[in-house]
Coordinates of C-alpha atoms in Angstrom, one line a residue:
M69 CA -6.5 -57.1 -60.9
T70 CA -7.2 -56.8 -57.2
I71 CA -9.0 -54.1 -56.0
Q72 CA -8.7 -53.1 -52.5
S73 CA -11.5 -51.7 -49.6
Q74 CA -11.7 -48.2 -48.4
V75 CA -14.6 -48.6 -46.4
T76 CA -12.9 -48.8 -42.9
P77 CA -13.7 -51.6 -40.8
A78 CA -16.6 -51.4 -38.2
G79 CA -14.5 -51.5 -35.0
E80 CA -12.5 -49.0 -36.1
R81 CA -15.1 -46.7 -36.8
A82 CA -16.8 -47.2 -33.5
G83 CA -13.8 -47.8 -31.2
G84 CA -12.2 -45.7 -27.9
T85 CA -13.7 -44.7 -25.2
L86 CA -17.7 -43.9 -24.6
G87 CA -16.5 -40.1 -24.8
E88 CA -14.7 -40.3 -27.7
R89 CA -17.1 -41.9 -29.6
L90 CA -19.9 -40.1 -28.3
L91 CA -17.8 -37.1 -29.6
A92 CA -17.6 -38.2 -33.0
F93 CA -21.0 -38.9 -33.3
A94 CA -22.0 -35.7 -32.1
R95 CA -19.5 -34.0 -34.0
D96 CA -21.5 -35.3 -37.8
P97 CA -22.5 -32.5 -39.4
L98 CA -26.2 -33.2 -39.0
F99 CA -26.0 -31.9 -35.4
R100 CA -23.2 -29.0 -35.7
G101 CA -26.5 -27.1 -35.5
D102 CA -27.0 -23.2 -37.7
A103 CA -27.0 -19.4 -36.7
R104 CA -31.3 -19.7 -36.3
V105 CA -32.4 -19.8 -32.8
L106 CA -35.1 -22.9 -33.5
H107 CA -34.3 -25.4 -35.8
A108 CA -35.5 -25.7 -39.6
P109 CA -38.5 -28.5 -40.2
N110 CA -35.9 -31.1 -40.6
P111 CA -36.2 -34.1 -37.6
Y112 CA -32.4 -35.1 -38.1
R113 CA -30.6 -31.8 -37.1
R114 CA -30.5 -30.9 -34.0
A115 CA -27.5 -29.1 -32.4
L116 CA -25.2 -31.5 -29.9
A117 CA -23.3 -28.4 -29.2
P118 CA -19.9 -30.3 -29.9
G119 CA -18.0 -27.4 -29.1
T120 CA -19.1 -27.4 -25.1
L121 CA -18.6 -31.5 -24.4
A122 CA -15.4 -33.1 -23.8
A123 CA -14.4 -37.0 -23.5
G124 CA -14.1 -36.7 -19.6
D125 CA -17.8 -34.9 -19.3
F126 CA -18.4 -38.6 -20.3
A127 CA -16.3 -40.2 -18.1
R128 CA -18.2 -40.8 -15.0
P129 CA -21.7 -41.6 -13.6
L130 CA -24.0 -39.1 -13.0
T131 CA -25.5 -38.4 -9.9
A132 CA -29.9 -38.0 -8.6
A133 CA -28.7 -35.2 -7.2
A134 CA -27.6 -32.8 -10.3
P135 CA -30.2 -33.5 -12.9
S136 CA -29.8 -30.6 -15.0
A137 CA -26.3 -30.4 -14.6
H138 CA -23.8 -30.1 -17.8
R139 CA -22.9 -33.4 -17.8
S140 CA -26.6 -33.9 -17.6
L141 CA -27.5 -31.9 -20.7
A142 CA -25.3 -33.5 -23.1
A143 CA -25.4 -36.9 -22.1
H144 CA -29.5 -36.7 -22.6
R145 CA -30.0 -35.0 -25.1
L146 CA -27.4 -37.4 -27.0
L147 CA -29.4 -40.3 -25.4
G148 CA -33.0 -38.5 -26.4
T149 CA -31.0 -38.8 -30.4
F150 CA -29.6 -42.5 -30.2
Y151 CA -33.6 -43.4 -28.8
E152 CA -35.7 -41.5 -31.1
A153 CA -33.5 -43.0 -34.3
E154 CA -34.8 -46.4 -33.1
T155 CA -38.5 -44.7 -34.0
V156 CA -39.6 -43.6 -38.1
L157 CA -39.4 -39.4 -37.9
L158 CA -40.3 -38.3 -41.3
P159 CA -40.7 -33.8 -42.4
E160 CA -44.6 -33.1 -42.8
Q161 CA -43.0 -31.1 -46.2
G162 CA -41.9 -34.6 -47.2
L163 CA -38.3 -36.0 -48.1
A164 CA -37.9 -33.8 -51.5
A165 CA -34.9 -31.9 -50.0
L166 CA -33.7 -34.5 -46.9
H167 CA -33.2 -37.6 -48.7
D168 CA -29.5 -37.5 -47.8
D169 CA -30.1 -35.8 -44.3
F170 CA -32.5 -39.1 -44.2
D171 CA -30.0 -41.2 -45.3
R172 CA -27.1 -40.0 -42.8
F173 CA -29.7 -39.8 -40.0
Y174 CA -30.5 -43.7 -39.9
G175 CA -27.7 -44.8 -41.8
E176 CA -24.7 -46.9 -41.0
D177 CA -21.7 -44.7 -39.9
L178 CA -24.0 -43.5 -36.9
R179 CA -26.1 -46.7 -36.1
E180 CA -22.3 -48.3 -35.6
L181 CA -22.0 -45.5 -32.6
R182 CA -25.0 -45.7 -31.8
E183 CA -24.9 -49.0 -31.0
S184 CA -21.3 -49.6 -29.5
S185 CA -22.5 -46.9 -27.3
L186 CA -26.4 -47.2 -26.1
S187 CA -25.8 -48.9 -23.1
E188 CA -23.2 -47.6 -21.6
L189 CA -24.5 -44.1 -22.0
E190 CA -28.3 -45.7 -20.6
R191 CA -25.8 -46.9 -17.2
L192 CA -24.1 -43.4 -17.3
A193 CA -27.2 -41.5 -17.5
F194 CA -29.5 -43.5 -15.5
G195 CA -27.0 -45.7 -13.6
G196 CA -27.5 -43.0 -10.4
L197 CA -31.4 -44.6 -10.1
A198 CA -30.3 -47.9 -7.7
G199 CA -29.1 -45.6 -5.1
A200 CA -31.6 -42.5 -5.1
V201 CA -34.5 -45.2 -4.7
D202 CA -35.0 -48.2 -1.3
V203 CA -37.5 -50.7 -2.1
S204 CA -36.8 -52.6 0.6
G205 CA -39.5 -54.8 2.3
A206 CA -41.6 -54.4 -0.8
D207 CA -43.0 -58.0 -1.2
T208 CA -47.1 -57.6 -1.6
V209 CA -49.6 -56.7 -3.3
E210 CA -50.8 -54.4 -0.2
V211 CA -47.2 -53.0 -0.2
L212 CA -47.4 -51.5 -3.0
D213 CA -50.7 -50.4 -3.6
S214 CA -50.9 -48.4 -0.1
Y215 CA -47.4 -47.0 -1.7
F216 CA -48.6 -46.6 -5.0
R217 CA -51.9 -44.7 -3.3
H218 CA -49.7 -42.9 -1.3
V219 CA -47.7 -41.4 -3.8
V220 CA -50.8 -40.2 -6.1
A221 CA -52.1 -38.5 -3.6
E222 CA -49.6 -36.8 -2.6
A223 CA -49.0 -35.4 -6.6
A224 CA -52.8 -34.7 -6.7
T225 CA -52.7 -32.3 -3.6
G226 CA -49.4 -30.6 -3.8
P227 CA -49.3 -28.1 -6.3
S228 CA -47.1 -28.0 -9.6
P229 CA -43.9 -26.2 -9.0
A230 CA -43.0 -25.2 -12.6
L231 CA -46.7 -24.4 -12.5
A232 CA -46.7 -23.0 -9.9
A233 CA -43.5 -20.8 -11.4
V234 CA -45.3 -19.7 -14.7
A235 CA -48.1 -18.2 -12.5
A236 CA -45.9 -16.1 -10.8
A237 CA -44.1 -14.9 -13.0
H238 CA -44.0 -11.0 -14.2
D239 CA -44.2 -12.5 -17.6
R240 CA -46.2 -15.2 -17.4
R241 CA -46.8 -15.6 -21.2
T242 CA -43.3 -16.1 -21.7
A243 CA -43.2 -18.6 -18.9
A244 CA -45.9 -20.3 -20.3
D245 CA -44.6 -21.0 -23.7
L246 CA -41.5 -22.4 -21.7
Y247 CA -43.9 -25.0 -20.3
V248 CA -45.0 -25.8 -23.1
V249 CA -42.2 -26.1 -25.1
Q250 CA -40.8 -28.8 -21.7
L251 CA -43.9 -30.8 -22.8
A252 CA -43.5 -30.3 -26.5
L253 CA -40.5 -32.5 -26.1
D254 CA -42.8 -35.6 -26.0
G255 CA -45.6 -34.2 -27.0
L256 CA -44.6 -34.4 -30.9
T257 CA -44.1 -37.9 -30.6
E258 CA -46.6 -39.1 -27.5
A259 CA -46.4 -42.4 -27.3
S260 CA -43.4 -43.1 -29.2
A261 CA -41.6 -45.1 -25.7
M262 CA -44.9 -47.1 -24.9
S263 CA -45.0 -49.1 -28.4
R264 CA -42.1 -51.1 -27.5
N265 CA -43.7 -52.5 -25.3
L266 CA -46.8 -53.6 -26.6
A267 CA -45.3 -57.0 -28.8
G268 CA -45.4 -60.7 -28.0
A269 CA -48.2 -62.5 -25.6
Y270 CA -48.0 -61.1 -22.4
G271 CA -51.8 -61.9 -21.7
P272 CA -54.5 -59.2 -20.3
E273 CA -52.0 -56.7 -19.3
Q274 CA -51.1 -56.8 -23.0
S275 CA -54.3 -55.1 -24.1
A276 CA -54.8 -52.9 -21.2
L277 CA -51.5 -50.6 -22.4
F278 CA -53.0 -50.9 -25.8
K279 CA -56.1 -49.5 -24.9
I280 CA -53.9 -46.8 -23.7
F281 CA -51.6 -46.5 -26.7
I282 CA -54.5 -46.7 -29.0
D283 CA -56.9 -43.8 -27.1
E284 CA -53.1 -41.7 -27.9
F285 CA -53.3 -42.1 -31.1
G286 CA -57.3 -41.1 -31.7
Y287 CA -58.1 -44.5 -32.7
G288 CA -56.6 -44.5 -36.1
V289 CA -57.9 -40.7 -36.5
H290 CA -54.9 -38.8 -37.0
D291 CA -57.4 -35.6 -36.9
A292 CA -57.9 -37.0 -33.4
K293 CA -54.4 -38.3 -32.5
H294 CA -53.1 -36.9 -29.3
T295 CA -49.8 -34.8 -31.0
T296 CA -51.9 -33.3 -33.5
I297 CA -53.9 -31.9 -31.2
F298 CA -50.9 -31.2 -28.9
A299 CA -50.1 -28.5 -32.4
K300 CA -53.4 -26.5 -32.3
L301 CA -51.8 -26.0 -28.4
L302 CA -48.8 -24.7 -30.1
R303 CA -50.4 -22.9 -33.0
S304 CA -53.0 -21.6 -31.1
R305 CA -49.8 -19.3 -29.1
A306 CA -48.2 -18.8 -32.5
M307 CA -45.3 -21.3 -32.1
A308 CA -44.2 -24.1 -34.3
T309 CA -45.7 -27.1 -35.3
H310 CA -42.7 -29.3 -36.5
V311 CA -41.1 -31.9 -34.4
H312 CA -38.0 -30.2 -32.4
A313 CA -38.1 -27.1 -33.3
Y314 CA -37.7 -26.3 -29.5
W315 CA -34.5 -28.1 -29.2
N316 CA -32.0 -25.5 -28.3
F317 CA -34.7 -24.9 -25.2
Y318 CA -35.3 -28.7 -24.0
L319 CA -34.5 -28.8 -20.3
A320 CA -32.0 -31.4 -18.6
G321 CA -34.3 -32.7 -16.3
P322 CA -38.0 -32.9 -19.0
L323 CA -34.6 -34.6 -21.9
A324 CA -34.0 -37.2 -18.7
T325 CA -37.7 -37.4 -17.6
N326 CA -38.5 -38.2 -21.3
N327 CA -35.6 -40.4 -22.1
Y328 CA -36.5 -42.9 -19.2
Y329 CA -38.9 -44.1 -20.6
Y330 CA -37.9 -45.0 -23.8
Y331 CA -34.3 -46.8 -20.9
L332 CA -36.9 -48.7 -19.7
S333 CA -39.0 -49.5 -22.9
R334 CA -35.4 -50.9 -24.3
D335 CA -34.9 -53.3 -22.1
H336 CA -37.5 -55.8 -21.6
A337 CA -36.0 -56.4 -18.5
K338 CA -37.0 -54.1 -16.9
F339 CA -40.6 -54.6 -18.1
F340 CA -42.1 -54.8 -14.6
R341 CA -40.3 -51.5 -13.8
Y342 CA -42.0 -49.9 -16.5
A343 CA -45.3 -51.2 -15.5
G344 CA -44.9 -49.3 -12.6
A345 CA -43.5 -46.0 -14.2
V346 CA -46.2 -45.8 -16.6
T347 CA -49.0 -46.2 -13.7
Y348 CA -47.5 -43.5 -12.0
A349 CA -47.3 -41.0 -15.0
E350 CA -50.8 -42.0 -16.1
A351 CA -52.1 -41.1 -12.8
V352 CA -51.2 -37.8 -12.0
F353 CA -51.2 -36.1 -15.3
A354 CA -54.9 -36.0 -15.1
P355 CA -54.4 -34.0 -11.7
G356 CA -51.7 -31.8 -13.1
F357 CA -53.2 -31.0 -17.0
V358 CA -56.7 -29.7 -14.7
E359 CA -53.9 -27.2 -12.8
M360 CA -52.8 -26.1 -16.9
V361 CA -56.4 -25.0 -17.5
K362 CA -56.6 -23.0 -14.9
V363 CA -53.6 -21.5 -14.6
F364 CA -53.2 -20.7 -18.9
R365 CA -57.0 -19.7 -18.8
D366 CA -56.3 -17.2 -15.9
I367 CA -53.1 -16.2 -18.4
F368 CA -54.7 -16.7 -22.2
G369 CA -58.7 -16.2 -21.2
D370 CA -59.9 -18.0 -24.7
A371 CA -57.4 -16.6 -27.0
V372 CA -55.8 -20.3 -26.1
D373 CA -56.6 -23.7 -27.6
L374 CA -56.3 -26.0 -24.7
H375 CA -57.7 -29.2 -25.9
Y376 CA -55.0 -31.2 -25.5
C377 CA -55.1 -30.9 -21.4
D378 CA -58.8 -30.9 -21.6
E379 CA -58.5 -34.6 -23.6
H380 CA -55.4 -35.8 -20.7
A381 CA -57.3 -34.2 -17.9
H382 CA -60.7 -36.5 -19.0
I383 CA -58.6 -39.4 -20.2
D384 CA -55.6 -39.6 -18.2
E385 CA -58.3 -40.2 -15.7
H386 CA -59.8 -43.3 -17.6
H387 CA -56.1 -44.6 -17.5
G388 CA -54.6 -44.2 -14.3
R389 CA -57.5 -47.2 -12.9
I390 CA -57.2 -48.9 -16.2
T391 CA -52.7 -49.1 -15.3
R392 CA -53.6 -49.6 -11.6
D393 CA -56.7 -52.7 -11.6
Q394 CA -55.0 -53.9 -14.8
V395 CA -51.7 -53.8 -14.8
L396 CA -49.6 -52.7 -11.7
L397 CA -51.7 -54.9 -9.4
A398 CA -53.2 -57.5 -12.3
L399 CA -49.1 -58.4 -13.2
A400 CA -48.4 -58.4 -9.3
E401 CA -51.1 -60.6 -8.3
R402 CA -50.3 -62.7 -11.3
H403 CA -47.0 -63.4 -11.3
G404 CA -46.3 -63.3 -7.0
P405 CA -43.9 -61.8 -5.1
R406 CA -40.7 -61.2 -6.8
V407 CA -41.8 -58.9 -9.5
V408 CA -43.8 -56.3 -6.7
P409 CA -40.2 -54.6 -5.7
E410 CA -39.1 -54.7 -9.7
L411 CA -42.7 -52.5 -9.8
L412 CA -42.7 -50.4 -6.8
R413 CA -39.3 -48.8 -8.3
G414 CA -40.9 -48.2 -11.9
V415 CA -43.1 -46.1 -9.4
A416 CA -40.4 -44.6 -7.2
E417 CA -38.5 -44.1 -10.1
A418 CA -41.0 -42.0 -12.3
R419 CA -42.1 -39.8 -9.4
L420 CA -38.1 -38.6 -8.6
V421 CA -38.0 -37.7 -12.3
G422 CA -40.9 -36.6 -13.0
G423 CA -39.9 -34.1 -9.7
W424 CA -36.5 -33.5 -11.7
F425 CA -39.4 -32.2 -14.6
E426 CA -40.8 -29.8 -12.1
E427 CA -37.3 -28.8 -10.8
D428 CA -35.9 -27.9 -13.8
T429 CA -38.2 -26.0 -15.5
A430 CA -39.6 -23.6 -12.4
A431 CA -35.9 -23.4 -12.0
Q432 CA -35.4 -22.3 -15.5
I433 CA -38.9 -19.7 -14.9
R434 CA -37.5 -18.2 -12.0
W435 CA -34.4 -17.4 -14.0
S436 CA -35.3 -15.8 -16.5
D437 CA -37.6 -13.6 -15.7
D438 CA -35.5 -12.3 -13.4
L439 CA -32.7 -11.2 -15.4
T440 CA -32.1 -7.5 -14.1
R441 CA -31.9 -9.1 -10.8
H442 CA -28.8 -11.4 -11.8
R443 CA -27.1 -8.6 -13.6
D444 CA -27.1 -7.2 -9.9
L445 CA -26.7 -10.3 -8.8
A446 CA -23.2 -10.7 -10.8
A447 CA -21.7 -7.4 -9.7
D448 CA -21.5 -8.7 -6.5
A449 CA -20.3 -11.9 -7.0
R450 CA -16.9 -13.0 -5.7
T451 CA -15.2 -14.8 -8.7
A452 CA -12.7 -17.7 -8.3
R453 CA -9.3 -16.6 -7.6
G454 CA -7.0 -18.0 -9.9
A455 CA -9.5 -19.8 -12.4
E456 CA -9.5 -19.2 -16.3
P457 CA -12.1 -17.8 -17.5
D458 CA -13.5 -19.2 -20.4
R459 CA -13.2 -17.1 -23.0
I460 CA -16.3 -17.0 -25.8
V461 CA -15.9 -15.3 -29.8
L462 CA -19.0 -15.3 -31.0
T463 CA -20.0 -14.1 -35.1
P464 CA -23.3 -14.3 -36.3
D465 CA -22.9 -16.9 -38.8
A466 CA -21.3 -19.1 -36.1
P467 CA -23.7 -22.2 -35.1
F468 CA -26.2 -21.2 -32.2
G469 CA -26.4 -23.5 -29.1
T470 CA -27.0 -24.0 -25.8
R471 CA -25.3 -24.7 -22.9
T472 CA -25.6 -25.4 -19.1
R473 CA -22.9 -25.2 -16.4
D474 CA -22.1 -26.9 -13.1
A475 CA -21.0 -24.1 -11.3
D476 CA -22.1 -20.5 -11.3
V477 CA -20.5 -18.3 -13.7
V478 CA -20.9 -14.4 -14.3
L479 CA -20.9 -13.3 -17.7
E480 CA -18.7 -10.9 -18.5
M481 CA -19.1 -9.0 -21.9
T482 CA -15.2 -7.7 -23.4
A483 CA -15.8 -6.8 -26.6
G484 CA -19.0 -5.9 -28.9
E485 CA -22.9 -7.0 -27.9
A486 CA -24.1 -10.4 -27.9
D487 CA -27.7 -11.4 -26.9
L488 CA -28.6 -13.5 -24.2
V489 CA -31.6 -15.9 -25.0
A490 CA -32.9 -18.2 -22.4
T491 CA -36.5 -18.9 -23.2
P492 CA -38.3 -20.2 -26.8
T493 CA -40.4 -16.7 -27.3
G494 CA -39.3 -13.8 -24.7
P495 CA -37.1 -11.2 -26.0
P496 CA -32.9 -11.7 -26.0
E497 CA -30.9 -10.4 -22.8
R498 CA -28.7 -7.7 -24.9
L499 CA -26.1 -7.6 -23.3
A500 CA -23.2 -4.6 -24.5
R501 CA -19.0 -4.7 -23.1
G502 CA -18.7 -4.6 -19.6
D503 CA -22.4 -5.5 -18.9
V504 CA -22.2 -8.5 -16.4
L505 CA -24.4 -11.0 -15.6
L506 CA -24.7 -14.4 -12.9
V507 CA -25.4 -17.8 -14.3
P508 CA -26.6 -20.2 -11.6
A509 CA -25.6 -23.2 -12.2
G510 CA -28.0 -25.3 -14.3
R511 CA -29.5 -22.6 -16.2
L512 CA -30.0 -22.5 -19.6
H513 CA -28.5 -20.6 -22.1
G514 CA -27.4 -19.3 -25.6
L515 CA -26.1 -16.3 -26.9
R516 CA -26.0 -14.9 -30.6
A517 CA -24.1 -11.8 -31.2
A518 CA -25.3 -8.4 -32.0
T519 CA -22.6 -6.9 -34.0
P520 CA -19.6 -8.0 -36.5
E521 CA -17.6 -10.2 -33.1
A522 CA -18.8 -10.4 -29.7
V523 CA -16.3 -11.4 -26.9
C524 CA -17.5 -12.4 -23.8
L525 CA -15.4 -14.3 -20.8
A526 CA -17.4 -17.2 -17.9
H527 CA -16.0 -16.5 -14.4
P528 CA -16.2 -19.2 -12.3
V529 CA -18.0 -17.9 -9.1
E530 CA -16.5 -18.0 -5.4
P531 CA -19.0 -21.3 -4.2
P532 CA -20.3 -19.4 -1.1
A533 CA -18.9 -20.4 2.5
D534 CA -19.5 -23.4 4.0
P535 CA -21.7 -22.5 7.2
T536 CA -21.2 -25.8 9.0
A537 CA -17.2 -26.0 8.2
A538 CA -14.8 -25.7 11.2
P539 CA -13.6 -22.4 11.4
P540 CA -9.7 -22.3 10.5
A541 CA -7.1 -23.5 13.0
A542 CA -5.1 -20.4 15.7
P543 CA -1.4 -19.9 14.2
P544 CA 0.9 -21.9 17.0
A545 CA 1.7 -19.8 20.3
D546 CA 5.3 -17.4 19.7
Q547 CA 7.3 -20.1 22.3
D548 CA 9.2 -17.4 22.8
G549 CA 6.9 -15.0 24.9

């Protein structure tokens, strides 16, 4: 008797355009989300909001000019999920109830979709960096070191836009929690990207990087591991400590910043770029955490555990010296002028994507802290004539998800009531029938029904007139006088 195989060939399972493959991945049951705002302690499930995605979102590369756009958020959520599937994630409570999710997350079907899409998705997400950074003329160690010193001094003397927004907020505690959540993206899986560049044989520079890696891992003592002491910070704020509890509140800029180091580490042809990037990151972390300690102490006093920040403020000063002297400049000296442009490119790109983290986080804090004013702005906004609004129907048991938009929209409740959620710990903004609220482009938000059914319209806003545009031409004169 002949038995017909029921297995779909891999080429058919992972076929189609990039957009079609990514939509197939996002629509997997693991990524549909549920009605809860925070994710349960299950590292395999995270909301990819498939209902807000279209294949066209992945048809053209992102640009460095719009790091918080809807397409950027969608692409980096997917890319971060792809990268994490190449690491080991196990829940603290054990796998007893999660074996099926474990098998599915790491299983063949999703792996084939990832592997057939990853390189294309990386080009879409980071291809725009090539034209955003100029490394012409970088061919000596002296040029590299001069540029590095300049950008590090710039970072050390300039205030953090995100921390400045926390300090200036009306509700500083909620703003501080939102900032901490952006750190949690890496803080609970710290140094996972770095681990991919530790294998091989490349001399003393390899040992220097390993020194930093073992510092991050507490020299094998779990209680001293940086992820462990980051969890202490979260607990002191009565926040969840499991991986990706706050997935719905990761912003596109921080996601892109975190993904950038995985992107460089996955392709060893980009090793010198990674060396430049990690050197810049280690050099600017220390002053950044010193500033964070000052801001958080002013807000919380001694009620917050800042061991994680104090540790980084101390150890990253040391790491900055190691990476500059024993990695960045050592690689340039050892391998010659051809690697210098790549080393410098890594420094420049890390500076750029670090700016995405700062600007996106600062903008989210300022908007979510001032929603009353955005109700008033919505009443005065001009919605685009002839543009069809998105109609959003909400029920209490529908999956909750967050999103951004590429242009300003006015949300208008036309039936029922809903909560607009824009921060992980602050109170939601209740919208009743007839209420309107302006959501600027790039601002992360989610809607949750507060009545058995609620309907919201998202009206596109007419962009402001360009003051530099030429006035419309006058009509032709009447030739008959």
